[in-house]
Amino acid sequence: MITIDDFRKIELKVAEIKEVSDHPNADKLYIVTVDLGDKLKQLVAGIKNSYSKEELIGRQVVVVDNLEPAMLRGVESQGMILAASDEAGVFIVSPLKKMKLGSIVK
């Protein structure tokens, strides 16, 4: 269990996917560039089996903006796209309406 203070440390923000490319060292990963309004970030996301590149470009998603960068199969990821998964696949978390980029998710 985490405390509410722990949860408040997580910065969830709305971003728009600008670019998607195949990860050179992983079959299930994309390298995704997202726009947070005030900056661009590179993320590595395990959503390749559920989404085509074309489905993702221009889509708004919820990202963890203050996650410490990590190397994933040799490529730096500067955050995380929120997604849910079940036996049907992986599904990204998106706002129902277009929002201002960088909007805080509470």
Short mmCIF file of C-alpha atoms in Angstrom, two decimals:
data_model
loop_
_atom_site.label_atom_id
_atom_site.label_comp_id
_atom_site.label_asym_id
_atom_site.label_seq_id
_atom_site.Cartn_x
_atom_site.Cartn_y
_atom_site.Cartn_z
CA MET A 1 0.00 0.00 0.00
CA ILE A 2 1.08 3.57 -0.65
CA THR A 3 -0.06 6.70 1.10
CA ILE A 4 -1.97 9.53 -0.53
CA ASP A 5 1.22 11.59 -0.21
CA ASP A 6 3.07 8.93 -2.24
CA PHE A 7 0.35 9.06 -4.92
CA ARG A 8 0.50 12.86 -5.09
CA LYS A 9 4.16 12.63 -6.13
CA ILE A 10 3.13 11.07 -9.46
CA GLU A 11 2.67 13.68 -12.20
CA LEU A 12 0.04 12.41 -14.63
CA LYS A 13 -0.41 14.67 -17.65
CA VAL A 14 -2.20 14.72 -20.99
CA ALA A 15 0.14 14.44 -23.99
CA GLU A 16 -0.29 14.01 -27.72
CA ILE A 17 1.57 11.35 -29.68
CA LYS A 18 3.60 13.03 -32.43
CA GLU A 19 5.87 10.25 -33.74
CA VAL A 20 5.99 6.46 -33.50
CA SER A 21 8.82 4.20 -34.64
CA ASP A 22 9.72 0.57 -34.23
CA HIS A 23 12.13 -0.26 -31.42
CA PRO A 24 15.29 -1.67 -33.04
CA ASN A 25 15.79 -4.34 -30.37
CA ALA A 26 12.27 -5.46 -29.42
CA ASP A 27 9.31 -6.85 -31.38
CA LYS A 28 6.59 -5.61 -28.99
CA LEU A 29 7.90 -2.09 -28.32
CA TYR A 30 7.47 1.28 -30.01
CA ILE A 31 9.56 4.39 -29.51
CA VAL A 32 7.00 7.18 -29.09
CA THR A 33 7.53 10.95 -29.06
CA VAL A 34 4.86 12.80 -27.07
CA ASP A 35 4.11 16.52 -26.82
CA LEU A 36 3.30 17.74 -23.31
CA GLY A 37 2.71 21.32 -24.44
CA ASP A 38 5.92 22.72 -22.99
CA LYS A 39 8.26 19.89 -24.01
CA LEU A 40 8.66 16.75 -26.07
CA LYS A 41 9.55 13.42 -24.48
CA GLN A 42 10.67 10.07 -25.84
CA LEU A 43 8.90 7.06 -24.35
CA VAL A 44 9.26 3.34 -24.97
CA ALA A 45 5.86 1.64 -24.91
CA GLY A 46 4.86 -2.03 -25.11
CA ILE A 47 1.78 -1.38 -27.24
CA LYS A 48 2.94 -2.56 -30.67
CA ASN A 49 0.78 -5.70 -30.66
CA SER A 50 -2.36 -3.63 -29.94
CA TYR A 51 -1.94 -0.47 -32.05
CA SER A 52 -0.61 0.46 -35.47
CA LYS A 53 1.56 3.54 -35.80
CA GLU A 54 -1.23 5.26 -37.73
CA GLU A 55 -3.75 4.68 -34.92
CA LEU A 56 -1.44 6.37 -32.42
CA ILE A 57 -0.32 9.52 -34.28
CA GLY A 58 -2.33 12.51 -33.01
CA ARG A 59 -3.94 10.57 -30.17
CA GLN A 60 -4.01 12.09 -26.71
CA VAL A 61 -2.78 9.85 -23.90
CA VAL A 62 -2.07 10.06 -20.18
CA VAL A 63 1.61 9.86 -19.28
CA VAL A 64 3.67 9.72 -16.10
CA ASP A 65 5.78 12.84 -16.62
CA ASN A 66 8.10 12.63 -13.61
CA LEU A 67 9.23 9.01 -13.90
CA GLU A 68 12.98 8.63 -13.72
CA PRO A 69 14.38 7.87 -17.20
CA ALA A 70 15.21 4.22 -17.88
CA MET A 71 17.02 2.33 -20.63
CA LEU A 72 14.65 -0.22 -22.20
CA ARG A 73 16.46 -2.62 -24.51
CA GLY A 74 19.03 0.06 -25.28
CA VAL A 75 16.68 3.03 -25.81
CA GLU A 76 15.99 5.71 -23.20
CA SER A 77 12.39 6.09 -22.01
CA GLN A 78 11.63 9.40 -20.28
CA GLY A 79 8.21 8.49 -18.89
CA MET A 80 5.35 6.04 -19.29
CA ILE A 81 2.06 5.91 -21.20
CA LEU A 82 -0.73 4.65 -18.95
CA ALA A 83 -2.46 1.54 -20.26
CA ALA A 84 -4.64 -1.29 -19.05
CA SER A 85 -4.42 -4.90 -20.17
CA ASP A 86 -6.56 -8.01 -20.11
CA GLU A 87 -6.94 -11.13 -22.23
CA ALA A 88 -8.15 -8.94 -25.14
CA GLY A 89 -4.96 -6.88 -25.26
CA VAL A 90 -3.39 -3.63 -24.11
CA PHE A 91 -5.44 -0.42 -24.19
CA ILE A 92 -4.03 3.06 -23.63
CA VAL A 93 -5.69 5.55 -21.28
CA SER A 94 -6.98 8.59 -23.20
CA PRO A 95 -9.21 11.54 -22.32
CA LEU A 96 -12.71 11.37 -23.83
CA LYS A 97 -12.42 14.93 -25.18
CA LYS A 98 -9.48 16.89 -26.59
CA MET A 99 -7.64 18.61 -23.77
CA LYS A 100 -4.92 21.21 -23.49
CA LEU A 101 -1.56 19.47 -23.68
CA GLY A 102 0.10 19.20 -20.28
CA SER A 103 -3.24 19.20 -18.42
CA ILE A 104 -2.86 17.53 -15.04
CA VAL A 105 -4.77 14.31 -14.43
CA LYS A 106 -6.10 14.17 -10.88
#
